[in-house]
Coordinates of C-alpha atoms in Angstrom, one line a residue:
Chain P
M1 CA 0.0 0.0 0.0
G2 CA 2.7 2.5 1.1
D3 CA 4.7 1.4 -2.0
R4 CA 1.7 2.2 -4.3
V5 CA 1.2 5.6 -2.8
F6 CA 4.9 6.4 -3.2
T7 CA 5.0 5.0 -6.8
N8 CA 2.1 7.2 -7.7
L9 CA 3.6 10.3 -6.0
T10 CA 6.9 10.0 -7.8
R11 CA 5.0 9.3 -11.1
L12 CA 3.0 12.4 -10.5
A13 CA 6.1 14.4 -9.9
G14 CA 7.7 13.1 -13.1
I15 CA 4.6 13.9 -15.2
F16 CA 4.4 17.3 -13.6
V17 CA 7.9 18.2 -14.9
L18 CA 7.0 17.1 -18.4
V19 CA 3.7 19.0 -18.4
L20 CA 5.6 22.1 -17.1
M21 CA 8.1 21.9 -19.9
A22 CA 5.4 21.4 -22.5
A23 CA 3.4 24.3 -21.0
I24 CA 6.4 26.7 -21.2
G25 CA 7.0 25.6 -24.8
A26 CA 3.4 26.1 -25.7
F27 CA 3.3 29.5 -24.0
L28 CA 6.4 30.7 -26.0
V29 CA 5.0 29.5 -29.3
W30 CA 1.5 31.0 -28.6
K31 CA 2.9 34.4 -27.7
A32 CA 5.5 34.4 -30.5
I33 CA 2.9 33.9 -33.3
P34 CA 2.0 37.6 -33.8
A35 CA 5.7 38.4 -34.3
F36 CA 6.2 35.6 -36.8
R37 CA 3.1 36.7 -38.7
D38 CA 3.9 40.4 -39.0
N39 CA 7.7 40.2 -39.5
T40 CA 8.8 41.5 -42.8
G41 CA 12.4 40.6 -42.3
N42 CA 13.8 37.1 -42.3
F43 CA 13.5 35.9 -38.7
F44 CA 16.7 33.8 -38.9
T45 CA 19.0 36.0 -41.0
T46 CA 18.1 39.6 -40.4
Q47 CA 20.6 41.5 -38.3
E48 CA 18.1 44.3 -37.3
W49 CA 15.6 44.6 -34.4
F50 CA 12.7 46.9 -35.3
P51 CA 9.7 44.9 -34.3
D52 CA 7.6 47.9 -33.3
A53 CA 8.2 49.8 -36.6
S54 CA 5.5 49.5 -39.2
P55 CA 6.0 47.2 -40.9
P56 CA 8.0 45.2 -38.2
F57 CA 11.4 44.2 -39.4
F58 CA 13.6 42.1 -37.2
G59 CA 15.7 38.8 -36.9
I60 CA 17.7 36.9 -34.5
A61 CA 20.9 36.4 -36.5
A62 CA 23.0 38.8 -34.4
L63 CA 21.5 37.4 -31.1
A64 CA 22.2 33.8 -32.1
F65 CA 25.7 34.6 -33.1
G66 CA 26.5 36.6 -29.9
T67 CA 25.0 34.0 -27.7
A68 CA 26.8 31.2 -29.3
I69 CA 30.2 32.9 -29.6
S70 CA 30.2 34.2 -26.0
S71 CA 29.2 30.8 -24.7
V72 CA 31.8 28.9 -26.8
V73 CA 34.6 31.3 -25.8
A74 CA 33.5 31.1 -22.1
M75 CA 33.6 27.3 -22.3
V76 CA 37.0 27.3 -24.0
I77 CA 38.3 29.3 -21.1
A78 CA 36.4 27.7 -18.2
V79 CA 36.4 24.0 -18.9
P80 CA 40.1 23.3 -18.8
V81 CA 40.6 25.5 -15.7
A82 CA 37.6 23.9 -14.0
I83 CA 38.8 20.3 -14.7
G84 CA 42.3 21.2 -13.7
T85 CA 41.1 22.7 -10.4
A86 CA 38.9 19.6 -9.7
L87 CA 41.9 17.3 -10.4
F88 CA 44.2 19.4 -8.2
I89 CA 41.7 19.3 -5.3
G90 CA 41.1 15.6 -5.8
F91 CA 44.5 14.2 -6.3
Y92 CA 47.3 16.7 -5.7
A93 CA 46.4 19.1 -2.9
S94 CA 47.0 18.3 0.7
R95 CA 43.8 17.6 2.7
R96 CA 43.7 21.0 4.3
I97 CA 44.2 23.0 1.1
A98 CA 41.7 20.7 -0.7
T99 CA 39.0 21.3 1.9
S100 CA 39.3 25.1 1.9
L101 CA 39.7 25.3 -1.8
G102 CA 36.6 23.1 -2.3
F103 CA 34.7 25.3 0.1
I104 CA 35.7 28.5 -1.7
I105 CA 34.6 27.0 -5.0
D106 CA 31.2 26.0 -3.6
V107 CA 30.8 29.6 -2.3
L108 CA 31.7 31.1 -5.7
A109 CA 29.2 28.8 -7.4
A110 CA 26.5 30.5 -5.3
V111 CA 27.4 34.1 -6.0
P112 CA 24.5 35.8 -7.9
S113 CA 25.3 36.7 -11.4
I114 CA 24.6 40.4 -10.9
I115 CA 27.7 40.5 -8.7
Y116 CA 29.8 39.0 -11.4
G117 CA 28.4 41.4 -13.9
L118 CA 29.1 44.5 -11.7
W119 CA 32.6 43.2 -11.0
G120 CA 33.2 42.6 -14.7
L121 CA 32.0 46.1 -15.6
Q122 CA 33.8 48.0 -12.8
V123 CA 37.0 46.0 -12.3
L124 CA 37.7 43.4 -15.0
M125 CA 37.0 45.7 -18.0
L126 CA 39.5 48.2 -16.8
H127 CA 42.2 45.6 -16.7
M128 CA 41.5 43.7 -19.9
D129 CA 43.2 46.1 -22.3
G130 CA 46.6 44.5 -22.0
I131 CA 45.4 41.1 -22.8
T132 CA 43.1 42.1 -25.7
K133 CA 45.8 44.4 -27.2
W134 CA 48.3 41.5 -26.9
L135 CA 45.8 39.2 -28.7
N136 CA 45.4 41.8 -31.4
D137 CA 49.1 42.4 -31.8
Y138 CA 50.3 38.8 -31.9
L139 CA 47.3 36.8 -32.8
G140 CA 45.6 39.5 -35.0
F141 CA 46.0 37.3 -38.1
I142 CA 43.1 35.3 -36.6
P143 CA 40.0 37.4 -37.4
L144 CA 38.6 36.5 -34.0
F145 CA 41.3 38.5 -32.2
R146 CA 41.7 41.3 -34.6
N147 CA 40.6 44.7 -33.4
E148 CA 40.2 47.3 -36.1
I149 CA 38.8 50.2 -34.2
G150 CA 41.2 50.3 -31.3
I151 CA 38.6 50.3 -28.5
Y152 CA 38.7 47.3 -26.3
T153 CA 35.9 47.8 -23.8
K154 CA 32.3 46.4 -23.7
S155 CA 33.2 43.5 -26.0
I156 CA 31.9 40.0 -26.4
F157 CA 35.4 38.8 -25.2
I158 CA 35.0 40.6 -21.8
A159 CA 31.5 39.2 -21.5
S160 CA 32.9 35.7 -22.3
V161 CA 35.6 36.0 -19.6
V162 CA 33.0 37.0 -17.0
L163 CA 30.8 34.1 -18.1
A164 CA 33.8 31.8 -17.9
I165 CA 34.5 32.9 -14.3
M166 CA 30.8 32.5 -13.5
I167 CA 30.4 29.0 -14.8
L168 CA 33.9 27.8 -13.7
P169 CA 32.9 27.0 -10.1
T170 CA 29.8 25.1 -11.2
I171 CA 31.7 22.9 -13.6
S172 CA 34.6 22.5 -11.1
A173 CA 32.4 21.5 -8.1
L174 CA 30.5 18.9 -10.1
S175 CA 33.6 17.5 -11.7
R176 CA 35.3 17.2 -8.3
E177 CA 32.3 15.2 -7.0
V178 CA 32.5 12.9 -10.1
F179 CA 36.2 12.4 -9.7
L180 CA 35.8 11.5 -6.0
Q181 CA 33.5 8.6 -7.1
V182 CA 36.2 6.9 -9.1
P183 CA 36.6 3.6 -7.1
R184 CA 39.9 3.3 -5.3
S185 CA 40.4 -0.1 -6.9
H186 CA 40.6 1.5 -10.3
R187 CA 43.1 4.0 -9.1
E188 CA 45.2 1.4 -7.4
A189 CA 45.0 -0.9 -10.5
S190 CA 46.8 1.8 -12.6
L191 CA 49.3 2.7 -9.9
A192 CA 50.2 -1.0 -9.4
L193 CA 51.0 -1.1 -13.2
G194 CA 53.6 1.6 -12.6
A195 CA 51.5 4.7 -13.5
T196 CA 52.5 8.1 -12.3
R197 CA 49.8 10.2 -10.7
W198 CA 49.1 11.9 -14.0
E199 CA 49.0 8.6 -15.8
M200 CA 46.7 7.3 -13.2
I201 CA 44.4 10.3 -13.8
R202 CA 44.4 9.7 -17.5
M203 CA 44.0 6.0 -17.3
A204 CA 41.4 5.6 -14.5
V205 CA 40.0 8.9 -13.4
I206 CA 39.2 10.8 -16.5
P207 CA 37.7 7.9 -18.5
F208 CA 35.5 6.9 -15.5
G209 CA 34.5 10.5 -14.9
R210 CA 33.8 11.5 -18.5
P211 CA 30.0 11.2 -18.6
G212 CA 29.8 13.2 -15.3
V213 CA 32.2 15.9 -16.6
I214 CA 30.2 16.2 -19.8
S215 CA 27.1 16.7 -17.7
A216 CA 28.8 19.3 -15.6
T217 CA 30.0 21.1 -18.7
M218 CA 26.6 21.1 -20.2
L219 CA 25.1 22.6 -17.0
G220 CA 27.8 25.3 -17.3
L221 CA 27.0 25.8 -20.9
G222 CA 23.3 26.1 -20.1
R223 CA 24.1 28.9 -17.6
A224 CA 26.3 30.7 -20.1
L225 CA 23.7 30.5 -22.8
G226 CA 21.0 31.9 -20.6
E227 CA 23.0 34.4 -18.5
T228 CA 21.2 37.7 -18.7
I229 CA 22.2 40.4 -16.4
A230 CA 26.0 40.1 -16.3
V231 CA 26.1 40.1 -20.1
A232 CA 23.5 42.9 -20.4
L233 CA 25.7 45.1 -18.1
I234 CA 28.9 44.6 -20.1
L235 CA 27.9 44.5 -23.7
S236 CA 27.2 47.6 -25.8
A237 CA 24.2 46.2 -27.6
A238 CA 24.6 46.1 -31.4
F239 CA 22.7 44.2 -33.9
E240 CA 25.5 42.9 -36.1
I241 CA 27.5 39.8 -36.5
N242 CA 31.0 40.9 -35.7
W243 CA 33.7 38.2 -35.6
H244 CA 36.1 40.6 -34.0
I245 CA 35.2 39.7 -30.5
T246 CA 37.4 42.2 -28.7
E247 CA 35.6 45.1 -30.3
P248 CA 32.6 46.7 -28.4
S249 CA 29.8 45.0 -30.1
G250 CA 27.4 42.1 -29.9
N251 CA 24.3 41.0 -28.1
T252 CA 22.7 37.8 -26.8
F253 CA 19.2 36.4 -26.5
A254 CA 18.9 36.8 -22.8
A255 CA 20.5 40.3 -22.6
N256 CA 18.4 41.6 -25.4
I257 CA 15.2 40.4 -23.8
A258 CA 16.2 42.1 -20.5
L259 CA 17.2 45.4 -22.2
K260 CA 14.3 45.7 -24.6
W261 CA 11.4 44.4 -22.5
N262 CA 10.3 47.6 -20.8
E263 CA 10.2 49.7 -23.9
A264 CA 8.6 47.1 -26.2
G265 CA 5.2 47.5 -27.9
P266 CA 2.9 44.5 -28.5
I267 CA 4.8 43.1 -31.5
G268 CA 8.1 44.0 -29.7
L269 CA 7.1 41.8 -26.8
S270 CA 6.0 39.0 -29.1
A271 CA 9.3 39.3 -31.0
L272 CA 11.3 39.1 -27.7
I273 CA 9.3 36.0 -26.7
A274 CA 10.0 34.5 -30.2
S275 CA 13.7 35.0 -29.5
G276 CA 13.2 33.4 -26.1
L277 CA 11.6 30.4 -27.8
I278 CA 14.8 30.0 -29.9
L279 CA 17.0 30.1 -26.8
F280 CA 14.7 27.5 -25.2
I281 CA 15.1 25.2 -28.2
I282 CA 18.9 25.7 -28.4
T283 CA 19.2 24.8 -24.7
L284 CA 17.1 21.7 -25.2
V285 CA 19.1 20.6 -28.3
V286 CA 22.5 21.2 -26.4
N287 CA 21.3 19.0 -23.6
M288 CA 20.0 16.3 -25.9
I289 CA 23.4 16.2 -27.7
A290 CA 25.1 15.8 -24.3
R291 CA 22.8 12.9 -23.4
A292 CA 23.6 11.3 -26.7
I293 CA 27.3 11.6 -26.1
I294 CA 26.9 10.0 -22.7
A295 CA 24.7 7.2 -24.0
K296 CA 27.1 6.4 -26.8
H297 CA 29.8 5.5 -24.2
K298 CA 27.4 3.6 -22.0
E299 CA 28.8 0.2 -22.6
F300 CA 32.2 1.4 -21.4
S301 CA 30.9 3.7 -18.7
G302 CA 32.0 1.7 -15.7
A303 CA 28.4 1.7 -14.4
N304 CA 28.7 -2.1 -14.1
G305 CA 32.2 -2.0 -12.6
Chain F
M1 CA 63.3 -12.7 -14.9
A2 CA 62.0 -13.9 -11.5
K3 CA 63.8 -12.3 -8.7
R4 CA 64.2 -12.9 -5.0
I5 CA 63.0 -10.6 -2.3
D6 CA 64.5 -10.2 1.1
I7 CA 62.6 -8.3 3.8
E8 CA 64.9 -7.1 6.6
D9 CA 63.7 -5.7 9.9
L10 CA 60.7 -4.1 8.3
D11 CA 58.4 -1.8 10.3
I12 CA 55.4 -0.2 8.6
Y13 CA 53.7 2.9 10.0
Y14 CA 50.5 4.8 9.1
G15 CA 51.2 8.2 10.6
D16 CA 51.7 7.5 14.3
F17 CA 50.3 4.0 14.2
K18 CA 52.7 1.2 13.8
A19 CA 50.9 -1.4 11.8
V20 CA 53.6 -4.0 11.3
E21 CA 56.8 -4.6 13.3
G22 CA 60.0 -6.4 12.7
V23 CA 59.4 -8.6 9.7
N24 CA 62.3 -10.7 8.4
L25 CA 61.5 -12.9 5.5
A26 CA 63.3 -14.4 2.4
I27 CA 61.1 -14.9 -0.6
E28 CA 62.6 -17.3 -3.2
P29 CA 62.3 -16.8 -6.9
K30 CA 60.1 -19.1 -8.9
S31 CA 58.2 -20.2 -5.9
V32 CA 54.9 -19.4 -4.3
T33 CA 55.0 -17.8 -0.8
A34 CA 51.6 -17.6 1.0
F35 CA 50.9 -15.0 3.7
I36 CA 48.3 -16.3 6.1
G37 CA 46.9 -14.9 9.4
P38 CA 43.7 -13.5 11.0
S39 CA 42.2 -10.2 9.7
G40 CA 44.1 -7.1 10.6
C41 CA 47.3 -8.9 11.2
G42 CA 49.2 -6.8 8.6
K43 CA 49.7 -9.4 5.9
S44 CA 48.1 -7.3 3.2
T45 CA 50.1 -4.3 4.5
V46 CA 53.4 -6.2 4.1
L47 CA 52.3 -7.4 0.7
R48 CA 51.6 -3.8 -0.4
S49 CA 54.9 -2.6 1.0
I50 CA 56.7 -4.9 -1.5
N51 CA 55.5 -2.7 -4.4
R52 CA 55.2 0.4 -2.2
L53 CA 51.5 0.7 -2.9
H54 CA 50.7 1.2 0.8
E55 CA 52.2 4.7 0.3
V56 CA 49.1 5.9 -1.5
I57 CA 47.6 6.3 2.0
P58 CA 48.9 9.7 3.3
G59 CA 51.3 9.4 6.2
A60 CA 52.4 5.9 5.4
Y61 CA 56.1 5.1 5.7
T62 CA 58.5 2.3 6.5
E63 CA 61.7 1.5 8.4
G64 CA 63.9 -1.3 7.4
K65 CA 64.7 -2.8 4.1
V66 CA 63.0 -4.6 1.2
L67 CA 65.6 -6.0 -1.1
L68 CA 64.7 -6.9 -4.7
E69 CA 67.6 -9.1 -5.8
G70 CA 69.8 -7.2 -3.4
D71 CA 68.6 -3.6 -4.3
D72 CA 66.7 -1.8 -1.6
I73 CA 63.4 -0.6 -3.1
Y74 CA 63.2 2.0 -0.3
A75 CA 66.6 3.6 -1.1
P76 CA 66.2 7.4 -1.4
D77 CA 66.8 7.6 -5.1
V78 CA 64.2 4.9 -6.0
D79 CA 61.0 6.1 -7.6
P80 CA 58.1 3.9 -6.4
V81 CA 56.6 4.3 -9.9
N82 CA 59.5 2.3 -11.3
I83 CA 59.2 -0.4 -8.6
R84 CA 55.6 -0.9 -9.5
G85 CA 56.6 -1.4 -13.1
L86 CA 58.8 -4.3 -12.0
I87 CA 56.4 -5.9 -9.5
G88 CA 52.9 -6.7 -10.7
M89 CA 49.8 -6.9 -8.5
V90 CA 46.5 -8.6 -8.5
F91 CA 43.8 -7.4 -6.1
Q92 CA 41.1 -8.9 -4.0
R93 CA 38.3 -7.7 -6.2
P94 CA 38.7 -8.0 -9.9
N95 CA 39.4 -4.4 -11.1
P96 CA 39.7 -4.3 -14.9
F97 CA 39.4 -0.7 -16.2
P98 CA 35.7 -0.4 -17.0
T99 CA 36.2 2.1 -19.8
M100 CA 38.6 -0.1 -21.7
S101 CA 38.1 -3.1 -23.9
I102 CA 39.6 -6.5 -23.0
Y103 CA 42.5 -5.8 -25.4
D104 CA 43.2 -2.4 -24.0
N105 CA 43.1 -3.7 -20.4
V106 CA 45.9 -6.2 -21.2
V107 CA 48.1 -3.6 -22.8
A108 CA 47.4 -0.9 -20.3
G109 CA 50.7 -1.3 -18.5
L110 CA 52.7 -1.5 -21.8
K111 CA 51.2 1.8 -22.9
L112 CA 52.6 3.4 -19.7
D113 CA 56.1 2.2 -20.4
R114 CA 56.8 2.1 -24.1
S115 CA 60.2 0.6 -23.7
K116 CA 58.6 -2.6 -22.5
A117 CA 56.7 -2.9 -25.8
K118 CA 59.7 -2.3 -28.0
G119 CA 60.2 -4.7 -30.8
K120 CA 57.0 -6.6 -29.9
S121 CA 53.7 -6.5 -31.6
L122 CA 50.9 -5.6 -29.1
D123 CA 48.7 -8.3 -30.7
D124 CA 51.3 -10.9 -29.8
V125 CA 51.6 -9.6 -26.2
V126 CA 47.8 -9.7 -25.8
E127 CA 47.6 -13.3 -27.0
K128 CA 50.6 -14.4 -25.0
S129 CA 49.3 -12.7 -21.8
L130 CA 45.8 -14.0 -22.2
R131 CA 47.1 -17.5 -22.9
G132 CA 49.3 -17.1 -19.8
A133 CA 46.2 -16.3 -17.8
N134 CA 44.2 -19.2 -19.3
L135 CA 41.7 -16.7 -20.7
W136 CA 42.6 -16.6 -24.4
E137 CA 40.2 -19.3 -25.6
E138 CA 37.3 -17.7 -23.8
V139 CA 37.8 -14.1 -25.1
K140 CA 39.7 -14.3 -28.4
D141 CA 36.6 -13.5 -30.4
R142 CA 35.6 -10.5 -28.4
L143 CA 38.8 -8.6 -27.6
A144 CA 37.1 -5.3 -28.4
K145 CA 34.3 -5.8 -25.9
P146 CA 34.5 -4.1 -22.5
G147 CA 36.5 -6.0 -19.9
A148 CA 33.8 -5.3 -17.3
G149 CA 31.3 -7.5 -19.2
L150 CA 33.2 -10.7 -18.3
S151 CA 32.3 -12.9 -15.3
G152 CA 34.0 -12.3 -12.0
G153 CA 36.5 -15.2 -12.5
Q154 CA 37.2 -14.1 -16.1
Q155 CA 37.8 -10.5 -14.9
Q156 CA 40.3 -11.7 -12.3
R157 CA 42.2 -13.7 -15.0
L158 CA 42.0 -10.6 -17.2
C159 CA 43.7 -8.7 -14.3
I160 CA 46.3 -11.4 -14.1
A161 CA 46.9 -11.1 -17.9
R162 CA 47.2 -7.3 -17.4
A163 CA 49.8 -7.8 -14.7
I164 CA 51.9 -10.3 -16.6
A165 CA 51.8 -8.4 -19.9
V166 CA 54.6 -6.2 -18.6
E167 CA 56.6 -9.2 -17.7
P168 CA 57.2 -8.3 -14.0
Q169 CA 59.8 -9.9 -11.8
V170 CA 57.4 -10.5 -9.0
L171 CA 53.7 -11.0 -8.9
L172 CA 51.8 -10.0 -5.7
M173 CA 48.3 -11.4 -5.2
D174 CA 46.1 -10.0 -2.5
E175 CA 43.4 -12.6 -1.8
P176 CA 42.9 -13.0 -5.6
A177 CA 40.2 -15.7 -5.2
S178 CA 38.2 -14.5 -2.2
A179 CA 35.5 -12.8 -4.3
L180 CA 35.2 -15.7 -6.7
D181 CA 33.1 -18.9 -6.8
P182 CA 34.8 -22.3 -6.2
I183 CA 35.3 -23.2 -9.9
S184 CA 36.8 -19.8 -10.7
T185 CA 38.9 -20.2 -7.5
L186 CA 40.2 -23.5 -8.8
A187 CA 41.1 -21.9 -12.2
I188 CA 43.1 -19.2 -10.4
E189 CA 44.9 -21.8 -8.3
D190 CA 45.8 -23.8 -11.3
L191 CA 47.1 -20.6 -12.9
V192 CA 49.3 -19.8 -9.9
H193 CA 50.9 -23.2 -10.3
E194 CA 51.7 -22.5 -13.9
L195 CA 52.9 -18.9 -13.3
K196 CA 55.4 -19.9 -10.7
R197 CA 57.6 -21.4 -13.5
N198 CA 58.3 -17.9 -14.5
Y199 CA 57.5 -15.6 -11.6
T200 CA 58.2 -15.1 -8.0
I201 CA 54.7 -15.1 -6.5
V202 CA 53.5 -13.8 -3.1
I203 CA 49.9 -14.6 -2.3
V204 CA 47.8 -13.4 0.6
T205 CA 45.0 -15.7 1.5
H206 CA 42.4 -16.2 4.2
N207 CA 41.8 -19.7 3.0
M208 CA 44.3 -22.1 4.6
Q209 CA 43.4 -25.0 2.2
Q210 CA 44.3 -22.6 -0.6
A211 CA 47.7 -21.8 1.1
A212 CA 48.4 -25.5 1.5
R213 CA 47.4 -26.2 -2.1
V214 CA 49.3 -23.5 -3.9
S215 CA 52.3 -22.4 -1.9
D216 CA 55.8 -23.7 -1.3
T217 CA 56.5 -21.4 1.6
T218 CA 54.1 -20.1 4.2
A219 CA 54.4 -17.1 6.4
F220 CA 52.0 -16.8 9.4
F221 CA 51.3 -13.3 10.7
N222 CA 49.5 -12.5 13.9
L223 CA 48.7 -9.6 16.2
A224 CA 50.4 -9.4 19.5
G225 CA 47.2 -7.9 20.9
I226 CA 44.5 -5.4 20.2
G227 CA 46.1 -2.1 19.1
Q228 CA 49.5 -3.8 18.8
P229 CA 51.4 -4.0 15.5
G230 CA 51.2 -7.2 13.4
K231 CA 54.1 -9.5 13.5
L232 CA 55.5 -12.4 11.4
V233 CA 55.2 -15.3 13.8
E234 CA 57.0 -17.9 11.8
S235 CA 57.7 -18.9 8.2
G236 CA 59.0 -22.0 6.5
P237 CA 58.2 -24.7 4.0
T238 CA 54.4 -25.0 3.7
E239 CA 54.6 -28.7 4.5
T240 CA 56.4 -28.0 7.8
I241 CA 54.1 -25.1 8.8
F242 CA 51.0 -27.1 8.3
T243 CA 52.2 -30.4 9.9
S244 CA 54.7 -29.4 12.6
P245 CA 54.8 -25.6 13.3
K246 CA 57.2 -24.4 15.9
E247 CA 54.9 -21.8 17.5
R248 CA 51.8 -22.5 19.5
A249 CA 49.8 -19.6 17.8
T250 CA 50.5 -21.0 14.4
E251 CA 49.2 -24.4 15.3
D252 CA 46.1 -22.9 16.9
Y253 CA 45.4 -20.8 13.8
I254 CA 45.9 -23.7 11.4
S255 CA 43.8 -26.1 13.3
G256 CA 41.0 -23.5 13.3
R257 CA 41.1 -22.7 17.0
F258 CA 41.0 -19.0 16.2
G259 CA 41.1 -16.5 13.3

């Protein structure tokens, strides 16, 4: 009897989550319809945002680009550092350092994003010139790092660095937990074969922890994709696709919604919701890809070991 | 290839706690030496001190000497990583790498030290090691499958194949059959018999019949008392230890009066 009640309760909770997801999706689609109907631009390729003009003319190209590039750059910076920190805490640091470092990282993961945004705007941005100029001077042959206007503030690159710092503790804390779960017997197996500590990590720890690290990375990516306020503070909103990420330019889905919402007319609101719908779909697809990657390695996952 | 081990006045500490005291023991090459004794008597600790694996526990250190063919493995300039490359180990619970295929499990040690694979084809090493572990016929058609998909007994033989693939000088076995069913246990014991032709083998076991069946020499460890360090009570030819031990404690343990 108690079992049946509990079964039904958990089933109900599961169904509720699915219904909630579907309801959010349906709400976004419903509210986005007017914008899709009246738009005279191409929703996917237009790099303008005039939904309240008559006729409305707007598209998400610049938003999609800005969201993707800032998240990708943030991941490139954050993931190696996060995994390195997790490995250091798990396998190199003395117990005292490991405990306090772990605690600090957990605290950092809980800091609200507005704080990171303010810090990025007030502190980090003032000290980024050196790095971005160096990137321009020495790696300027790569279009990504070229800066043709000589102004280095309010750029996608700075937003990416702030995003990276913001998601780093999340990825690191989760990776650390995953690495701690690697059975001692696997670690000893590699050590007994004559592995150094680093070889032990490569042979036993990382392969075993990979699915968990991928999940942690995807959680971080999800936060980076949807981060609103920190990005909105830093970027100087511009509706163009600009590959020179150290120039002041760029915009993201979430930042654009936050900045435009209060001044938007009826179609403007609908257009913002339409862009939110795209962000929703992107996040879903990213998570599905991560699941697929994890599932593909299932046979070798160690779940049965 | 097989080398002798001489343990001289060995004390093993975990931080302030003295786990093992005053062990003196000669382990002959190409023979099987069994460590027996009640739980917590330090026999596994002594075994793990032979490849310095006990050092993975923070604060562990030793006093005294462990000589591998005359060279002290605790000499200051010796890297434990190199020692572990020379001395293979098989654990209580089978622990093949779950993310690796059967093939990759066998060559895992060779990939760590490329010099050991020099001039040899990995395929040949895999076949030779799996044959050496009496596993080849059972897995030759599925070498690319995960090692964790095998039965417990097969996994343990895979771990033995992994250990002998690097052609170690000594093979340490920490209760290698205690997690296995009787038939798999028999397979492991038969294998130990064959392996002693080429290797120096040290085996820890809780099972006295097993010690009697597989070993040439037996070393009996015991605790002096609760909280006291473990000690080597006596060692000698297995035959002698099991029929006419010198010490009363040995006789009591072997006849099942305690432990």
